[in-house]
Coordinates of C-alpha atoms and ligand atoms in Angstrom, one line a residue:
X800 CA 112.5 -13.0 35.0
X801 CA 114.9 -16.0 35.0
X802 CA 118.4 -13.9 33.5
X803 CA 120.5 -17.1 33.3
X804 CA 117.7 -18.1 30.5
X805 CA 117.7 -14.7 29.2
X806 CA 121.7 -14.4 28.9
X807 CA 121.4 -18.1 27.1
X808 CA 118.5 -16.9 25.2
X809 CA 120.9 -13.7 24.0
X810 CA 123.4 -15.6 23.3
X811 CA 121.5 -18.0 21.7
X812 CA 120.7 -15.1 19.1
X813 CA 124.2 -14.1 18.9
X814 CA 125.3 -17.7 18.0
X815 CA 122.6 -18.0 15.9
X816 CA 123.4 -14.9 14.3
X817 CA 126.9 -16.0 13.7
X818 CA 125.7 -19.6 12.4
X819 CA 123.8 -18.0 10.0
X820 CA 126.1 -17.3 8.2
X821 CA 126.4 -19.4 5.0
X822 CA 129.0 -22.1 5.3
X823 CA 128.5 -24.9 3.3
X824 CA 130.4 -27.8 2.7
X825 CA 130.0 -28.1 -0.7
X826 CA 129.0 -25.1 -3.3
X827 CA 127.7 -26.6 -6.4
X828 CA 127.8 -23.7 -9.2
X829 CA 125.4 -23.5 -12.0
X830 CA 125.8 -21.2 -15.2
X831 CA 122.3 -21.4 -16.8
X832 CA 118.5 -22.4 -15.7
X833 CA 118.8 -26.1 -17.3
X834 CA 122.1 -26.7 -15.6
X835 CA 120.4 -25.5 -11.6
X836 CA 117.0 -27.5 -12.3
X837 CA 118.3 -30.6 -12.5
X838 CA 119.7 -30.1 -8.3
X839 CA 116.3 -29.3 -7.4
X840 CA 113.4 -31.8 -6.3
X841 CA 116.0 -34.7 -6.0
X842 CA 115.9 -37.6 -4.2
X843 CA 119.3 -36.8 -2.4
X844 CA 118.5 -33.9 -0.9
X845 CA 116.8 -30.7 -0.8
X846 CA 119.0 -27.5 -1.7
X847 CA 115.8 -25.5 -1.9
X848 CA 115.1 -25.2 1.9
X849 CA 116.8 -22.3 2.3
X850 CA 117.0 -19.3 -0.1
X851 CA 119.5 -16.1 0.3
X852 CA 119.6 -13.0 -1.4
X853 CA 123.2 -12.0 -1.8
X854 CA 123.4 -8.0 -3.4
X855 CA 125.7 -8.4 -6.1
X856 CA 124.6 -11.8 -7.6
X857 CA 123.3 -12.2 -11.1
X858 CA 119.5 -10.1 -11.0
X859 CA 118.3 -13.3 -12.9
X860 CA 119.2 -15.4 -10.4
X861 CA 119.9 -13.5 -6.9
X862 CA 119.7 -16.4 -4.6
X863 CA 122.0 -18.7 -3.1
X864 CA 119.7 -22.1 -2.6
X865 CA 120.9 -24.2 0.3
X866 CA 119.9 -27.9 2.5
X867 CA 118.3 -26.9 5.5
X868 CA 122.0 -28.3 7.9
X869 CA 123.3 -25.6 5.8
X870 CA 126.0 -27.9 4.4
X871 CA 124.8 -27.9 0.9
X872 CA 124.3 -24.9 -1.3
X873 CA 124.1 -24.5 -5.0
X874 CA 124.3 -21.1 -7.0
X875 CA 123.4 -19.9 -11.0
X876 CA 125.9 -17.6 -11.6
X877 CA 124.7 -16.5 -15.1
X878 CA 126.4 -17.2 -18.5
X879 CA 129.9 -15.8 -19.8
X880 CA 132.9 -15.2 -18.4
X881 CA 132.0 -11.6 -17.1
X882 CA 128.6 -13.1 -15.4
X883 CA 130.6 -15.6 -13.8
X884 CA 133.3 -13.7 -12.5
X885 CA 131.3 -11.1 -11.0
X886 CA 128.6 -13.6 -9.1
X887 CA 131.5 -15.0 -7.5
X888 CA 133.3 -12.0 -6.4
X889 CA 130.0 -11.1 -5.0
X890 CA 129.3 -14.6 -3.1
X891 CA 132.7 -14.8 -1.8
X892 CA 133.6 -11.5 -0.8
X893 CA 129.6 -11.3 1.0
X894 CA 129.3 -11.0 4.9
X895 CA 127.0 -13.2 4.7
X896 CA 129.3 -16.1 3.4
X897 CA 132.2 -17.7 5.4
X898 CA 133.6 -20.1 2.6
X899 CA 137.5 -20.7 3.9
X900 CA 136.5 -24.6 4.3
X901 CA 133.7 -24.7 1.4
X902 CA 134.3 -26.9 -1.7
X903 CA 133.6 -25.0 -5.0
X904 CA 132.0 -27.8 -7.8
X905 CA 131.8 -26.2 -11.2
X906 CA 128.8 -28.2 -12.3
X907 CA 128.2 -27.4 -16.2
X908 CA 128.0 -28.6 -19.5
X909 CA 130.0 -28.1 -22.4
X910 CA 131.4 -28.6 -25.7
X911 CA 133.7 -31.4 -26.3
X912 CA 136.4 -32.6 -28.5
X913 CA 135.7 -35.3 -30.7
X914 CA 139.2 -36.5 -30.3
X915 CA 139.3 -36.4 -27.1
X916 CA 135.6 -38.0 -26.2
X917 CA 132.2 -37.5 -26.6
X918 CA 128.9 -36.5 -26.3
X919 CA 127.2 -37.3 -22.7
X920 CA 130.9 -37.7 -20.9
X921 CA 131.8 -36.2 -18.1
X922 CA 135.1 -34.8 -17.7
X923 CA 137.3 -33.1 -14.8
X924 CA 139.9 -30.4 -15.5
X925 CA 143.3 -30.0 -14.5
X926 CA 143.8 -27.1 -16.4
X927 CA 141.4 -24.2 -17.5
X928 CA 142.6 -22.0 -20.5
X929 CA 141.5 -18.7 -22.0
X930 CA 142.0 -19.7 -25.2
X931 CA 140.4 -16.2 -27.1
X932 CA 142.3 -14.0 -24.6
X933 CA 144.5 -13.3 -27.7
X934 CA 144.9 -11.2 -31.2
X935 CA 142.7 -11.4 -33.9
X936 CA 141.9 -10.9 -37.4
X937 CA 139.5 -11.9 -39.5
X938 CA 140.3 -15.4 -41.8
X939 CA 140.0 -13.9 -44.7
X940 CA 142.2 -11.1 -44.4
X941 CA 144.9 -13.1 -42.9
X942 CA 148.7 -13.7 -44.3
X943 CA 149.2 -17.2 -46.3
X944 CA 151.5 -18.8 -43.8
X945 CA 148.8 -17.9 -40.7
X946 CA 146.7 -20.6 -40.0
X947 CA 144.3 -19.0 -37.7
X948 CA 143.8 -15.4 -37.2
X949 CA 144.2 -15.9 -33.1
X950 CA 147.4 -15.4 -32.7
X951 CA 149.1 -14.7 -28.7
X952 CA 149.2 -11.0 -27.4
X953 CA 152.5 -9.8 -27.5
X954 CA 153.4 -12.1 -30.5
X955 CA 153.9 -12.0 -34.2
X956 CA 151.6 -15.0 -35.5
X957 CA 150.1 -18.9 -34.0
X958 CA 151.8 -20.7 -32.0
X959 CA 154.4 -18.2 -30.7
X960 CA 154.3 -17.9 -26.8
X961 CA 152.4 -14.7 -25.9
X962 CA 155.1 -11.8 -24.8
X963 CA 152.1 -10.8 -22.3
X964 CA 150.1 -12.5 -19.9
X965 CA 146.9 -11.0 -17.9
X966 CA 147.5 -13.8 -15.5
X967 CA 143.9 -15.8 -16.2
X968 CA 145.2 -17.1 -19.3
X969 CA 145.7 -20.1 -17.6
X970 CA 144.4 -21.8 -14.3
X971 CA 145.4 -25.1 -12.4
X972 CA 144.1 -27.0 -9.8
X973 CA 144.1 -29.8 -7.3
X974 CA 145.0 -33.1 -9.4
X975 CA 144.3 -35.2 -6.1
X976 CA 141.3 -33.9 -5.2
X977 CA 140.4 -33.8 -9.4
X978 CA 141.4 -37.8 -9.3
X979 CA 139.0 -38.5 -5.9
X980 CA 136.2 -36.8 -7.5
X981 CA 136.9 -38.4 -11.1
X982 CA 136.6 -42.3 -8.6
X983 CA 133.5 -41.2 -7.4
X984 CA 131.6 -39.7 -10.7
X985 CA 132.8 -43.3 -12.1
X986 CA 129.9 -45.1 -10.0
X987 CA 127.1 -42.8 -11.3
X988 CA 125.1 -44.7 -13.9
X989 CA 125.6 -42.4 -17.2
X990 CA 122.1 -41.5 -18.8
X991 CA 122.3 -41.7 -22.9
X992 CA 120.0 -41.0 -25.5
X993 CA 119.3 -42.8 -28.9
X994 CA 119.3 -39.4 -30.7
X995 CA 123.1 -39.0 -29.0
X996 CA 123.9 -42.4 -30.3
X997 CA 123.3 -41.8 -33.8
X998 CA 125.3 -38.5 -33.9
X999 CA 128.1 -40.3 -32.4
X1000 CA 128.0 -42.4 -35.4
X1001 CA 128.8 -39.5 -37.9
X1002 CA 132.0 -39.3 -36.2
X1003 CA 132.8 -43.2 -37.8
X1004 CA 134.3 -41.5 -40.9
X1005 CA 137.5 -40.0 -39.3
X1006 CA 139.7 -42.3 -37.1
X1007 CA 140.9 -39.2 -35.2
X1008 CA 137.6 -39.0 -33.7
X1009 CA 137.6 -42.9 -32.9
X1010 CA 136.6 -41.2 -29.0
X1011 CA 133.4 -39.4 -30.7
X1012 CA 131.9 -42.5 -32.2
X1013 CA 132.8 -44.7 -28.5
X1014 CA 130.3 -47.0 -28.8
X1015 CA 130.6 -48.1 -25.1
X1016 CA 128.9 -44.7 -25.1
X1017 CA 129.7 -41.7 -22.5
X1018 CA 132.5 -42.3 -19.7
X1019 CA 134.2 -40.0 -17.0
X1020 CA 137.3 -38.5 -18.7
X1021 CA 140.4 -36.6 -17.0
X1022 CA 140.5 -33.8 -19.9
X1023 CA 141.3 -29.9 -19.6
X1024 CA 138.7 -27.2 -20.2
X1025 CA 138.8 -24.2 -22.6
X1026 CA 137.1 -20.6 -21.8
X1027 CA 135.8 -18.4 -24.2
X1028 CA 132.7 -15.9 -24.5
X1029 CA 133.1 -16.5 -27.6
X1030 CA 131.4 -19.9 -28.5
X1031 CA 133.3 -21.3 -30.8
X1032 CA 132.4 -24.3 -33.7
X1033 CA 134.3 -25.8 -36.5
X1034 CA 137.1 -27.9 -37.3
X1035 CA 139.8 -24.9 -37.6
X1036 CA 139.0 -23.1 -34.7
X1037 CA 139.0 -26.2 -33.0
X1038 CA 142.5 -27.2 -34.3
X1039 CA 143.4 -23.9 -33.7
X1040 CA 142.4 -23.9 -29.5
X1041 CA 143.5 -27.3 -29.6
X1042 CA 147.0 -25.7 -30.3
X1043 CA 146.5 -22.2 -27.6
X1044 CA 146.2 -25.1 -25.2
X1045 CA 149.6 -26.6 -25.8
X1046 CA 151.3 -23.3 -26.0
X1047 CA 149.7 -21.7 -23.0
X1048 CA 150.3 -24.9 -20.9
X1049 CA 153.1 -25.7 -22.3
X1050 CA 152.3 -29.0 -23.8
X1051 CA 150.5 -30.3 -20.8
X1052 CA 147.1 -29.6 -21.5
X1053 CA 144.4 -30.9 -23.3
X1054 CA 142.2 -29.5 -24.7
X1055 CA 138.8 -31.2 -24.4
X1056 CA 136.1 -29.7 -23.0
X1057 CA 134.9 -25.8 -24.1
X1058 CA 132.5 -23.4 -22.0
X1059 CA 132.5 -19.7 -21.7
X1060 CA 132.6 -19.3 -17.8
X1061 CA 135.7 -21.1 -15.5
X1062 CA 138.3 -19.4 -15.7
X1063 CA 136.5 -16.4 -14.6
X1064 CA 135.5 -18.5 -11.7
X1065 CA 138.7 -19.5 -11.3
X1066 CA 140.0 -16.0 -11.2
X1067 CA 137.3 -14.8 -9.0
X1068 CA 138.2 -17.9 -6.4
X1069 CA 141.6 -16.8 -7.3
X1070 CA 140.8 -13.2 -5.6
X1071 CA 139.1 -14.9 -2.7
X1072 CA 141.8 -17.1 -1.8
X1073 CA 144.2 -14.1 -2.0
X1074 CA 142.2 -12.7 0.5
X1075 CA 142.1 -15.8 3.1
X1076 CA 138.5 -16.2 2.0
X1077 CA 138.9 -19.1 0.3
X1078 CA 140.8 -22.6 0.0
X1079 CA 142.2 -22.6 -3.3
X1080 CA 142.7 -26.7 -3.3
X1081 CA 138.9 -27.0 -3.1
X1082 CA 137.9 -26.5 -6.8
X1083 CA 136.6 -29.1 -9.0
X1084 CA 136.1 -28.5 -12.5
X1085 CA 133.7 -30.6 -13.6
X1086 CA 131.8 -30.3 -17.0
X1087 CA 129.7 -32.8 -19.0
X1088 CA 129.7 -32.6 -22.4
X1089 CA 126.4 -31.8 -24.7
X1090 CA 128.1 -31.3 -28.1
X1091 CA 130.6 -31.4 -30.3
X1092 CA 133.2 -28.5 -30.6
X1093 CA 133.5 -29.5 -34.2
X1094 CA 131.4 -31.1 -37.5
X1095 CA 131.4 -35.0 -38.4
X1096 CA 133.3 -35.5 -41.7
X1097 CA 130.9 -34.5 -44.7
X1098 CA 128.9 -31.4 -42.8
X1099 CA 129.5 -27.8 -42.7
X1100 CA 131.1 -25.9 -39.7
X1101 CA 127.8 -24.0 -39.9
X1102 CA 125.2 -26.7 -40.1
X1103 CA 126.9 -28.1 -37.2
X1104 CA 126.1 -25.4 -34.8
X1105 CA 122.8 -24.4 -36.2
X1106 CA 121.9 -28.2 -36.1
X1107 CA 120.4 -30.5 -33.0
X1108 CA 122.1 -30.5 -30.1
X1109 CA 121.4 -34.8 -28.9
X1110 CA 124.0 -33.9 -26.4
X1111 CA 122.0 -31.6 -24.2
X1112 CA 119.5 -34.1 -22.4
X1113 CA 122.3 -36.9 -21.5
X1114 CA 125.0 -33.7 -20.3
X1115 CA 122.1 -32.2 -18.2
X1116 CA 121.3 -35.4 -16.6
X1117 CA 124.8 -36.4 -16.1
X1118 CA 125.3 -33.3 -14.0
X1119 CA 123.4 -34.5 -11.4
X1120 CA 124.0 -38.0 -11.9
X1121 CA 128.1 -37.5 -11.6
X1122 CA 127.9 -34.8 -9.8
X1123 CA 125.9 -36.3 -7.0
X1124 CA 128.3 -38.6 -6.4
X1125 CA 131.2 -36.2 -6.0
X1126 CA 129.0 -33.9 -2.8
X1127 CA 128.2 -37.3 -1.3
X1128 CA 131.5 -38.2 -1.3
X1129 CA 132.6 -34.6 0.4
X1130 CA 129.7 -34.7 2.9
X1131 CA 130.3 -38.3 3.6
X1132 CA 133.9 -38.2 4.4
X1133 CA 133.7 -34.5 5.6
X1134 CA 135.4 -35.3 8.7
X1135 CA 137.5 -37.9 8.0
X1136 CA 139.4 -36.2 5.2
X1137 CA 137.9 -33.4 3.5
X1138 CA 137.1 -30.9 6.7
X1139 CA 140.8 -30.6 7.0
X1140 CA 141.3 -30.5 3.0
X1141 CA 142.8 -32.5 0.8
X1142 CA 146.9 -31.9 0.3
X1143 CA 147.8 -31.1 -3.3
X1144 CA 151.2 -32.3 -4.7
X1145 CA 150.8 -30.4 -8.5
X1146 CA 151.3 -26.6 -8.5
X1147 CA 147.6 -24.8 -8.0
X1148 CA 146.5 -21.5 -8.4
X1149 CA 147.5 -18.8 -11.9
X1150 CA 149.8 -17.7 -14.8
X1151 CA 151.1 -15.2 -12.1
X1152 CA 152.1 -17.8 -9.4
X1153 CA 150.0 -16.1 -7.2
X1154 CA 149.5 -18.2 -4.5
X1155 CA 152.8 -19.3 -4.1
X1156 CA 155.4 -21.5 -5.9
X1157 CA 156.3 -22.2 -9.5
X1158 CA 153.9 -22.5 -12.5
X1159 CA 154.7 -25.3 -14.3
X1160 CA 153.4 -23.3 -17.4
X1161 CA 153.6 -20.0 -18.4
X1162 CA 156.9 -17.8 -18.2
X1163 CA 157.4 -18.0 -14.3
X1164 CA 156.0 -16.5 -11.1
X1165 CA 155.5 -12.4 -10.9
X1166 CA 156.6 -13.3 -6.9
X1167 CA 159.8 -15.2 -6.9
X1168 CA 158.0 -17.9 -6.0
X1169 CA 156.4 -16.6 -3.0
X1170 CA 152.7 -15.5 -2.2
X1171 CA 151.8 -12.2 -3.9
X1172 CA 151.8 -8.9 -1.3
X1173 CA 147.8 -9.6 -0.6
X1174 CA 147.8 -13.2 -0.2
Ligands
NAG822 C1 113.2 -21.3 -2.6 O1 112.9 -20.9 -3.9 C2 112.3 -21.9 -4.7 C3 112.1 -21.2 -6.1 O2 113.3 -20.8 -6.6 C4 110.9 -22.2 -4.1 O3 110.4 -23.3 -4.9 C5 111.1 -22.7 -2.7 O4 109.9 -23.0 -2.1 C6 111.8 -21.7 -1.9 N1 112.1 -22.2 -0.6 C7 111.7 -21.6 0.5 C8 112.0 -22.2 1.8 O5 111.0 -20.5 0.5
NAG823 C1 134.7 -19.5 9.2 O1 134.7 -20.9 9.2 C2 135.9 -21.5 9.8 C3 135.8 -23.0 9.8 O2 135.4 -23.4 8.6 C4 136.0 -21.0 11.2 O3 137.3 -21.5 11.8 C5 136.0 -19.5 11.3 O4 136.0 -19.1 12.6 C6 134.8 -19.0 10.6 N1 134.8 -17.5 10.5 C7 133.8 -16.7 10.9 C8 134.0 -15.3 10.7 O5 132.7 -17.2 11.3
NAG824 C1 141.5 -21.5 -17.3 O1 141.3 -22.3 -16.2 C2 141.6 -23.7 -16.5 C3 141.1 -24.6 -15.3 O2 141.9 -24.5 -14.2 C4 143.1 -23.8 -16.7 O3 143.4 -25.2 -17.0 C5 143.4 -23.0 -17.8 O4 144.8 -23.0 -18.0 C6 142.9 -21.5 -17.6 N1 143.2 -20.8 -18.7 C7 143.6 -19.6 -18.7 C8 143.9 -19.0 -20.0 O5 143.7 -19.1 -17.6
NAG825 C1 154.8 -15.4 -42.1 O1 155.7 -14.8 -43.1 C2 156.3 -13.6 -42.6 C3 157.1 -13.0 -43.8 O2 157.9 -14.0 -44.4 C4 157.2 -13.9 -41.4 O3 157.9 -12.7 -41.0 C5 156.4 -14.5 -40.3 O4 157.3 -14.9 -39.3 C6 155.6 -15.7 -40.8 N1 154.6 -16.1 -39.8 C7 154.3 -17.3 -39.5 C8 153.3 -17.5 -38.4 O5 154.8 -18.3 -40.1
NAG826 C1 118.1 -40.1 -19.9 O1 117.4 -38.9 -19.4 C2 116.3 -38.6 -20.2 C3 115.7 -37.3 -19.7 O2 115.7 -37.2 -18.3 C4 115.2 -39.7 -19.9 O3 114.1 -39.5 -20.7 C5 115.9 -41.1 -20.3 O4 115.0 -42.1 -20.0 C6 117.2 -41.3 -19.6 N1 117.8 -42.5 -20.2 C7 118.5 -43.3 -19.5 C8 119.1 -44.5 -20.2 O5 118.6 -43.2 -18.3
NAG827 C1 135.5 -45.6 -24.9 O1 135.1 -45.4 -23.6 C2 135.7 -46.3 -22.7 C3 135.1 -46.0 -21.3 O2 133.7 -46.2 -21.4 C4 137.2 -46.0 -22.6 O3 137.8 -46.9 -21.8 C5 137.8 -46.1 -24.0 O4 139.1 -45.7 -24.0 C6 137.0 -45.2 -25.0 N1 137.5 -45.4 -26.3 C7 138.0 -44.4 -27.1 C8 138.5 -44.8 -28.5 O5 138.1 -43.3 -26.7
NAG828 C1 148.0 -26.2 -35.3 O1 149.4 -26.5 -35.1 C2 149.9 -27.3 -36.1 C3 151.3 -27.6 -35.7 O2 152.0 -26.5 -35.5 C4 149.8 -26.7 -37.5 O3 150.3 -27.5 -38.5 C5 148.3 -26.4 -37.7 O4 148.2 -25.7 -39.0 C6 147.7 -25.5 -36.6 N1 146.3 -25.4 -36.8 C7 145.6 -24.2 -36.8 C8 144.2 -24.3 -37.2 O5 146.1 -23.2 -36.4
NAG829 C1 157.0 -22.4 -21.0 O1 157.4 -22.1 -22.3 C2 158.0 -20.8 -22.5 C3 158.3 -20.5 -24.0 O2 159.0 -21.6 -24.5 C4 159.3 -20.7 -21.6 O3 159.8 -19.4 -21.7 C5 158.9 -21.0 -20.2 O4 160.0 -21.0 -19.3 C6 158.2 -22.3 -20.1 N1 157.6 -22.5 -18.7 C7 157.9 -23.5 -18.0 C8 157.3 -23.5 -16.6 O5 158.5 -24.5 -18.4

């Protein structure tokens, strides 16, 4: 028995054991079946060599798919804010996950602001808001001077600033790694459709949606995102998030794109960075757009979202097409800049100031300032 070749044998095990652990460079995170099929069977590379069940995941989709270097992982959290939150608490506070260098890319599709662009784009947030985390009452029993029946907790009608925050009413994160990843989704090749063309052109009617009816088609936009379970359509409720955005970011925002899952992520990465676990300045929010959060001049709110959805193909496509770009560009340049991460210079993290320093929305940091007692 050779027990220098047994001891490296051992520890062989034992480092294997250890680097087995999942690690990857990049995370690419899924909401829905449409959104994970189009990472799998790609020419790029293959995230289904390796499959992990992590307890606590979504039981429709309980695996964590990765490349076979480990260095590339994508994972379906399942739809809603609650789904979303809880598959990432479960992925990041797993020990079989060591994520304190990984990059977290929201990869899913949404609804989109005619005045802001259109169908097919692609768009990275700055800001995610919970714009239905407030009061409600039904339109038709509102007072004459409301123009919504949202109005802020805490507050007497729109547009007040809520009294009370749950501290996910608003999330931020890195603008310079948001503006390296918007440069790198710009040289993906955008897929269209002619069906997306020609709703684009209902739009014509309304010069306020001049960005709807782009007939240089879709583009990569710098836009903010809105979260809601509630899936939202019309052009009140529209106007009226439009507005939630301004108040809860104080002006800054805008609102864009709509989805009912990020800042549930966010709060869940929020959690994990509180606990060392994660790298808060390694999100990317990015989400293509596969229909319109409103109707084109001349139809109802409801035969807008009962109607075709053109959007869905080119947003699904564009996924992988943008997104692609964006976990070449991390793997690529993993040593040279993003191992050691990339240095924000806007305020990151929640409402709460959480993390550390000064919201630049919201009524100020719960901590003075500093990092809350678990961070
Ligand atoms: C991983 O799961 C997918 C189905 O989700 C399957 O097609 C693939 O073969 C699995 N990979 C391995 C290595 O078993
Ligand atoms: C987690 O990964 C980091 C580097 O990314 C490493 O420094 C650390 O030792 C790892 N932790 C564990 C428990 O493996
Ligand atoms: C939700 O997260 C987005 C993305 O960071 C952030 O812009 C927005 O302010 C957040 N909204 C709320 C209500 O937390
Ligand atoms: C609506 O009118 C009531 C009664 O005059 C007033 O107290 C309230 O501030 C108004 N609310 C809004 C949102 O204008
Ligand atoms: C867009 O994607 C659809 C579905 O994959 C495909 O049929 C179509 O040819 C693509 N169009 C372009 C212009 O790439
Ligand atoms: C149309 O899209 C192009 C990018 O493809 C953009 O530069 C331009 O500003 C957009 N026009 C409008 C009205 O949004
Ligand atoms: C949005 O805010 C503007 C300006 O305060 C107001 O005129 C408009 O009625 C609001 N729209 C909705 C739907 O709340
Ligand atoms: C945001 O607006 C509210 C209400 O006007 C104000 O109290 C708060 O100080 C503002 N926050 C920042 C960071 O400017």
């Amino acid at each position: 028995m050779n027990w220098v070749l047994v001891g490296s044998l051992l520890s062989c095990l034992f480092l294997g054991a250890s680097s087995a652990l999942i690690a990857p460079q990049v995370i690419i995170l899924s909401m829905f079946t449409s959104e994970a099929n189009v990472w799998y069977g790609i020419p790029e590379f293959n995230v289904l060599a390796q499959n992990t069940t992590i307890p606590g995941l979504s039981p429709l989709f309980p695996q964590i798919h990765c490349t076979a270097d480990g260095t590339i992982c994508q994972l379906t959290l399942g739809e809603g804010e609650i789904n979303a939150a809880t598959s990432i608490a479960a992925l990041v506070f797993s020990p079989l996950t060591n994520l304190t260098s990984t990059y977290f890319l929201i990869a899913g599709i949404a609804g989109v602001n005619p005045k802001v662009a259109t169908i097919g784009s692609v768009t990275f947030a700055r800001y995610a808001v919970q714009v239905a985390l407030q009061m409600e009452i039904d339109a038709r029993e509102i007072p004459a001077n409301f123009s919504t029946g949202y109005f802020p907790q805490d507050s007497t009608g729109p547009g007040d600033f809520p009294g009370t925050f749950y501290g996910t009413e608003v999330f931020e994160v890195n603008d310079a790694l948001r503006q390296l990843a918007f440069s790198a989704a710009q040289m993906a090749q955008l897929n269209d459709t002619e069906a997306a063309i020609q709703l684009r052109a209902q739009y014509a009617a309304s010069p306020d949606f001049a960005p709807a009816n782009n007939v240089s088609g879709p583009s990569v936009v710098l836009c903010d995102t809105a979260t809601s379970d509630n899936f939202w359509d019309g052009a009140l409720l529209g106007e009226a998030f439009e507005n939630t955005t301004k108040v809860f970011t104080n002006q800054t925002g805008v609102y864009c794109s709509t989805q009912q899952e990020d800042n549930a992520t966010l709060e869940a990465l929020l959690r994990g960075a509180l606990s060392g676990l994660v790298d808060f300045s390694r999100v990317i929010v990015m989400r293509t757009t596969s229909d319109f959060d409103r109707q084109p001049p001349g139809e109802t709110a409801l035969e807008q979202v009962l109607g075709p959805s053109p959007g869905h193909t080119p947003a699904v496509a564009n996924l992988h097409l943008a997104g692609v770009e964006v976990v070449e560009m991390i793997a690529e340049g993993w040593s040279a800049t993003f191992e050691n991460g990339v240095p924000p210079t806007n305020y990151i993290g929640d409402v709460f100031g959480s993390l550390g320093g000064n919201p630049d929305f919201g009524p100020g940091s719960r901590f003075g300032g500093e990092p809350a007692n678990n961070a």
